[in-house]
Amino acid sequence: MDEMLRDHRPAKSVRVLLAEDQGMMRGALALLLGLEPDIEVVAQVGRGDEIVDAALVSRPDVALLDIELPGRSGLDAAADLAREVPDCRVLILTTFGRPGYLRRAMEAGAAGFLVKDGPVEDLARSIRRVLTGETVIDPALAAVALGAGPNPLTARERDALGAAVDGATVADIAARLHLSESTVRNYLSSAIGKTGTRNRIEAVREARRQGWL
């Protein structure tokens, strides 16, 4: 079958890098996309901090990235790719269709944002479209995002909440971010107020739900 697929591929296939932490999902996507005559999956990674290195080696045309990845989020990796591999177009494919994530993906330079509930034929068409310079966004999510406000958290407030995810103390967060404990407390207090929650645990939960973190 591999020989038949190679024989029927056009001279220039779309080279795709696939970043997905669930091995079964990653393998299935790679297999299904590989059945498309003009698409070739040239790299697969399961961690966000492996994306840029894999892209520098494989030189994909399109990077298909999940958001929640170990090591580094797909959103952060998208921004890295924009700097390190600017010719690579980024398409976010995620289970979490949150307006805040969509806004952050666009700010990071992503060319598309899709949720994982569509047929692979639609995904293949989206890959081809972003390669031609189009921006592809899930229609339902785009409609919701139009009514959603911007992320109210500053970069430093997001950093503080992100460092608090594992239950770290204020002292731990201060050490990680190279800030004073009083500054960290101020950032956490501001984030709690902006999320309308009672403590940093709830603030982290709400920020994640909204796609702000």
mmCIF file of C-alpha atoms in Angstrom:
data_model
loop_
_atom_site.group_PDB
_atom_site.id
_atom_site.type_symbol
_atom_site.label_atom_id
_atom_site.label_comp_id
_atom_site.label_asym_id
_atom_site.label_seq_id
_atom_site.Cartn_x
_atom_site.Cartn_y
_atom_site.Cartn_z
ATOM 1 C CA MET A 1 0.000 0.000 0.000
ATOM 2 C CA ASP A 2 2.844 2.396 0.815
ATOM 3 C CA GLU A 3 4.292 1.906 -2.661
ATOM 4 C CA MET A 4 0.906 2.611 -4.245
ATOM 5 C CA LEU A 5 0.500 5.795 -2.192
ATOM 6 C CA ARG A 6 3.956 7.019 -3.146
ATOM 7 C CA ASP A 7 3.281 6.302 -6.815
ATOM 8 C CA HIS A 8 0.112 8.393 -6.762
ATOM 9 C CA ARG A 9 1.447 11.356 -4.794
ATOM 10 C CA PRO A 10 2.014 14.606 -6.679
ATOM 11 C CA ALA A 11 5.583 15.763 -7.131
ATOM 12 C CA LYS A 12 5.130 18.291 -4.298
ATOM 13 C CA SER A 13 3.119 17.021 -1.333
ATOM 14 C CA VAL A 14 2.090 19.204 1.604
ATOM 15 C CA ARG A 15 4.538 18.382 4.386
ATOM 16 C CA VAL A 16 2.812 18.196 7.786
ATOM 17 C CA LEU A 17 4.171 18.089 11.326
ATOM 18 C CA LEU A 18 1.739 16.575 13.830
ATOM 19 C CA ALA A 19 1.900 17.409 17.571
ATOM 20 C CA GLU A 20 -0.516 15.401 19.734
ATOM 21 C CA ASP A 21 0.199 13.919 23.161
ATOM 22 C CA GLN A 22 -2.245 11.002 22.896
ATOM 23 C CA GLY A 23 -0.404 8.309 20.982
ATOM 24 C CA MET A 24 -3.498 6.594 19.606
ATOM 25 C CA MET A 25 -4.983 9.855 18.345
ATOM 26 C CA ARG A 26 -1.639 10.915 16.871
ATOM 27 C CA GLY A 27 -1.231 7.609 15.044
ATOM 28 C CA ALA A 28 -4.784 7.675 13.703
ATOM 29 C CA LEU A 29 -4.446 11.232 12.422
ATOM 30 C CA ALA A 30 -1.111 10.456 10.794
ATOM 31 C CA LEU A 31 -2.566 7.385 9.110
ATOM 32 C CA LEU A 32 -5.694 9.140 7.842
ATOM 33 C CA LEU A 33 -3.858 12.218 6.611
ATOM 34 C CA GLY A 34 -1.278 9.969 4.961
ATOM 35 C CA LEU A 35 -4.046 8.485 2.842
ATOM 36 C CA GLU A 36 -4.587 11.870 1.212
ATOM 37 C CA PRO A 37 -2.693 11.847 -2.106
ATOM 38 C CA ASP A 38 -1.170 15.303 -1.612
ATOM 39 C CA ILE A 39 -0.358 15.243 2.124
ATOM 40 C CA GLU A 40 2.686 13.699 3.780
ATOM 41 C CA VAL A 41 3.146 13.572 7.567
ATOM 42 C CA VAL A 42 6.887 14.172 7.905
ATOM 43 C CA ALA A 43 7.164 14.442 11.704
ATOM 44 C CA GLN A 44 5.188 13.405 14.792
ATOM 45 C CA VAL A 45 5.813 14.600 18.360
ATOM 46 C CA GLY A 46 4.036 14.083 21.659
ATOM 47 C CA ARG A 47 5.446 17.071 23.562
ATOM 48 C CA GLY A 48 5.211 20.795 23.009
ATOM 49 C CA ASP A 49 8.881 21.376 23.734
ATOM 50 C CA GLU A 50 9.812 19.033 20.867
ATOM 51 C CA ILE A 51 7.911 20.938 18.180
ATOM 52 C CA VAL A 52 10.464 23.535 17.111
ATOM 53 C CA ASP A 53 13.370 21.090 16.960
ATOM 54 C CA ALA A 54 11.274 18.657 14.912
ATOM 55 C CA ALA A 55 10.223 21.469 12.566
ATOM 56 C CA LEU A 56 13.801 22.632 12.077
ATOM 57 C CA VAL A 57 14.753 19.107 11.016
ATOM 58 C CA SER A 58 11.698 18.148 8.927
ATOM 59 C CA ARG A 59 10.824 21.606 7.512
ATOM 60 C CA PRO A 60 7.046 21.106 7.331
ATOM 61 C CA ASP A 61 4.730 23.335 5.322
ATOM 62 C CA VAL A 62 2.018 23.088 7.970
ATOM 63 C CA ALA A 63 2.238 22.281 11.697
ATOM 64 C CA LEU A 64 -0.884 20.715 13.160
ATOM 65 C CA LEU A 65 -0.761 21.405 16.904
ATOM 66 C CA ASP A 66 -2.835 20.396 19.899
ATOM 67 C CA ILE A 67 -3.018 22.997 22.694
ATOM 68 C CA GLU A 68 -2.548 21.087 25.924
ATOM 69 C CA LEU A 69 0.796 19.349 25.492
ATOM 70 C CA PRO A 70 3.397 18.353 28.084
ATOM 71 C CA GLY A 71 6.498 20.533 28.207
ATOM 72 C CA ARG A 72 5.040 23.526 26.345
ATOM 73 C CA SER A 73 1.565 24.406 25.143
ATOM 74 C CA GLY A 74 0.717 24.353 21.468
ATOM 75 C CA LEU A 75 -0.104 28.073 21.691
ATOM 76 C CA ASP A 76 3.377 28.903 22.981
ATOM 77 C CA ALA A 77 4.896 26.579 20.394
ATOM 78 C CA ALA A 78 2.958 28.396 17.654
ATOM 79 C CA ALA A 79 4.651 31.637 18.630
ATOM 80 C CA ASP A 80 8.021 29.849 18.672
ATOM 81 C CA LEU A 81 7.427 28.501 15.170
ATOM 82 C CA ALA A 82 6.520 31.957 13.886
ATOM 83 C CA ARG A 83 9.995 33.120 14.940
ATOM 84 C CA GLU A 84 12.079 30.029 14.211
ATOM 85 C CA VAL A 85 10.339 28.513 11.155
ATOM 86 C CA PRO A 86 8.396 31.417 9.624
ATOM 87 C CA ASP A 87 7.571 29.542 6.414
ATOM 88 C CA CYS A 88 5.582 26.964 8.384
ATOM 89 C CA ARG A 89 1.868 27.670 8.708
ATOM 90 C CA VAL A 90 0.271 26.678 12.032
ATOM 91 C CA LEU A 91 -3.130 25.042 12.376
ATOM 92 C CA ILE A 92 -4.419 24.487 15.922
ATOM 93 C CA LEU A 93 -6.501 21.330 16.348
ATOM 94 C CA THR A 94 -7.928 20.896 19.825
ATOM 95 C CA THR A 95 -10.666 19.384 21.938
ATOM 96 C CA PHE A 96 -10.975 22.660 23.811
ATOM 97 C CA GLY A 97 -12.895 25.098 21.620
ATOM 98 C CA ARG A 98 -12.645 28.127 23.908
ATOM 99 C CA PRO A 99 -12.843 31.729 22.674
ATOM 100 C CA GLY A 100 -9.843 32.696 24.804
ATOM 101 C CA TYR A 101 -7.759 29.989 23.164
ATOM 102 C CA LEU A 102 -8.818 31.172 19.712
ATOM 103 C CA ARG A 103 -7.772 34.740 20.480
ATOM 104 C CA ARG A 104 -4.409 33.598 21.852
ATOM 105 C CA ALA A 105 -3.832 31.339 18.855
ATOM 106 C CA MET A 106 -4.398 34.212 16.438
ATOM 107 C CA GLU A 107 -2.108 36.471 18.481
ATOM 108 C CA ALA A 108 0.560 33.744 18.307
ATOM 109 C CA GLY A 109 0.375 33.764 14.514
ATOM 110 C CA ALA A 110 -1.717 30.637 13.913
ATOM 111 C CA ALA A 111 -3.394 30.435 10.506
ATOM 112 C CA GLY A 112 -6.279 28.282 11.682
ATOM 113 C CA PHE A 113 -8.166 26.905 14.681
ATOM 114 C CA LEU A 114 -10.308 23.764 14.516
ATOM 115 C CA VAL A 115 -11.881 21.431 17.062
ATOM 116 C CA LYS A 116 -11.419 17.662 16.925
ATOM 117 C CA ASP A 117 -14.935 16.674 15.975
ATOM 118 C CA GLY A 118 -14.883 17.044 12.207
ATOM 119 C CA PRO A 119 -14.144 14.509 9.460
ATOM 120 C CA VAL A 120 -10.557 14.110 8.315
ATOM 121 C CA GLU A 121 -11.576 15.281 4.833
ATOM 122 C CA ASP A 122 -12.424 18.710 6.295
ATOM 123 C CA LEU A 123 -9.099 18.752 8.135
ATOM 124 C CA ALA A 124 -7.244 17.938 4.914
ATOM 125 C CA ARG A 125 -9.065 20.758 3.123
ATOM 126 C CA SER A 126 -8.152 23.142 5.940
ATOM 127 C CA ILE A 127 -4.488 22.151 5.676
ATOM 128 C CA ARG A 128 -4.554 22.959 1.961
ATOM 129 C CA ARG A 129 -6.346 26.251 2.586
ATOM 130 C CA VAL A 130 -3.927 27.584 5.196
ATOM 131 C CA LEU A 131 -1.067 26.683 2.875
ATOM 132 C CA THR A 132 -2.538 29.035 0.245
ATOM 133 C CA GLY A 133 -2.613 31.884 2.776
ATOM 134 C CA GLU A 134 -6.184 31.562 4.041
ATOM 135 C CA THR A 135 -7.184 31.721 7.693
ATOM 136 C CA VAL A 136 -9.440 28.835 8.719
ATOM 137 C CA ILE A 137 -11.511 29.033 11.913
ATOM 138 C CA ASP A 138 -14.230 26.712 13.190
ATOM 139 C CA PRO A 139 -17.448 28.644 12.326
ATOM 140 C CA ALA A 140 -19.264 27.960 15.600
ATOM 141 C CA LEU A 141 -16.257 28.992 17.665
ATOM 142 C CA ALA A 142 -15.755 32.121 15.568
ATOM 143 C CA ALA A 143 -19.333 33.195 16.302
ATOM 144 C CA VAL A 144 -18.856 32.716 20.043
ATOM 145 C CA ALA A 145 -15.500 34.503 19.996
ATOM 146 C CA LEU A 146 -17.047 37.586 18.392
ATOM 147 C CA GLY A 147 -19.154 38.057 21.511
ATOM 148 C CA ALA A 148 -16.369 37.323 23.974
ATOM 149 C CA GLY A 149 -14.252 40.089 25.419
ATOM 150 C CA PRO A 150 -10.460 40.174 25.379
ATOM 151 C CA ASN A 151 -8.329 38.336 27.911
ATOM 152 C CA PRO A 152 -8.420 40.558 31.021
ATOM 153 C CA LEU A 153 -5.245 39.050 32.499
ATOM 154 C CA THR A 154 -1.890 40.673 31.921
ATOM 155 C CA ALA A 155 1.102 38.572 30.881
ATOM 156 C CA ARG A 156 2.494 38.708 34.419
ATOM 157 C CA GLU A 157 -0.837 37.710 35.966
ATOM 158 C CA ARG A 158 -0.969 34.742 33.601
ATOM 159 C CA ASP A 159 2.598 33.832 34.566
ATOM 160 C CA ALA A 160 1.711 33.930 38.259
ATOM 161 C CA LEU A 161 -1.412 31.817 37.805
ATOM 162 C CA GLY A 162 0.460 29.391 35.572
ATOM 163 C CA ALA A 163 3.132 28.943 38.225
ATOM 164 C CA ALA A 164 0.407 28.339 40.817
ATOM 165 C CA VAL A 165 -1.183 25.459 38.882
ATOM 166 C CA ASP A 166 0.570 22.731 40.883
ATOM 167 C CA GLY A 167 -0.272 24.261 44.261
ATOM 168 C CA ALA A 168 3.049 26.065 44.636
ATOM 169 C CA THR A 169 3.464 28.489 47.508
ATOM 170 C CA VAL A 170 3.945 32.220 46.981
ATOM 171 C CA ALA A 171 7.629 31.751 47.803
ATOM 172 C CA ASP A 172 7.917 29.015 45.171
ATOM 173 C CA ILE A 173 6.195 31.167 42.554
ATOM 174 C CA ALA A 174 8.401 34.142 43.383
ATOM 175 C CA ALA A 175 11.517 32.008 42.954
ATOM 176 C CA ARG A 176 10.326 30.605 39.633
ATOM 177 C CA LEU A 177 9.444 34.012 38.210
ATOM 178 C CA HIS A 178 12.365 35.871 39.822
ATOM 179 C CA LEU A 179 9.991 38.281 41.533
ATOM 180 C CA SER A 180 9.456 39.398 45.102
ATOM 181 C CA GLU A 181 6.796 37.634 47.145
ATOM 182 C CA SER A 182 4.834 40.874 47.550
ATOM 183 C CA THR A 183 4.763 41.352 43.778
ATOM 184 C CA VAL A 184 3.531 37.793 43.287
ATOM 185 C CA ARG A 185 0.785 38.347 45.856
ATOM 186 C CA ASN A 186 -0.297 41.486 43.991
ATOM 187 C CA TYR A 187 -0.456 39.636 40.667
ATOM 188 C CA LEU A 188 -2.408 36.746 42.175
ATOM 189 C CA SER A 189 -4.802 39.095 43.956
ATOM 190 C CA SER A 190 -5.421 41.026 40.749
ATOM 191 C CA ALA A 191 -5.997 37.797 38.798
ATOM 192 C CA ILE A 192 -8.448 36.543 41.417
ATOM 193 C CA GLY A 193 -10.369 39.810 41.182
ATOM 194 C CA LYS A 194 -10.481 39.771 37.379
ATOM 195 C CA THR A 195 -11.709 36.183 37.267
ATOM 196 C CA GLY A 196 -14.367 36.849 39.893
ATOM 197 C CA THR A 197 -13.158 33.997 42.079
ATOM 198 C CA ARG A 198 -12.294 33.564 45.744
ATOM 199 C CA ASN A 199 -8.781 32.154 45.653
ATOM 200 C CA ARG A 200 -5.962 31.280 43.277
ATOM 201 C CA ILE A 201 -7.127 27.672 42.798
ATOM 202 C CA GLU A 202 -10.501 28.896 41.587
ATOM 203 C CA ALA A 203 -8.788 31.612 39.551
ATOM 204 C CA VAL A 204 -6.654 29.018 37.762
ATOM 205 C CA ARG A 205 -9.725 26.893 37.071
ATOM 206 C CA GLU A 206 -11.737 29.832 35.694
ATOM 207 C CA ALA A 207 -8.853 31.168 33.604
ATOM 208 C CA ARG A 208 -8.405 27.736 32.048
ATOM 209 C CA ARG A 209 -12.145 27.401 31.407
ATOM 210 C CA GLN A 210 -12.148 30.705 29.566
ATOM 211 C CA GLY A 211 -8.976 29.873 27.640
ATOM 212 C CA TRP A 212 -7.099 32.783 29.213
ATOM 213 C CA LEU A 213 -4.360 30.579 30.676
#
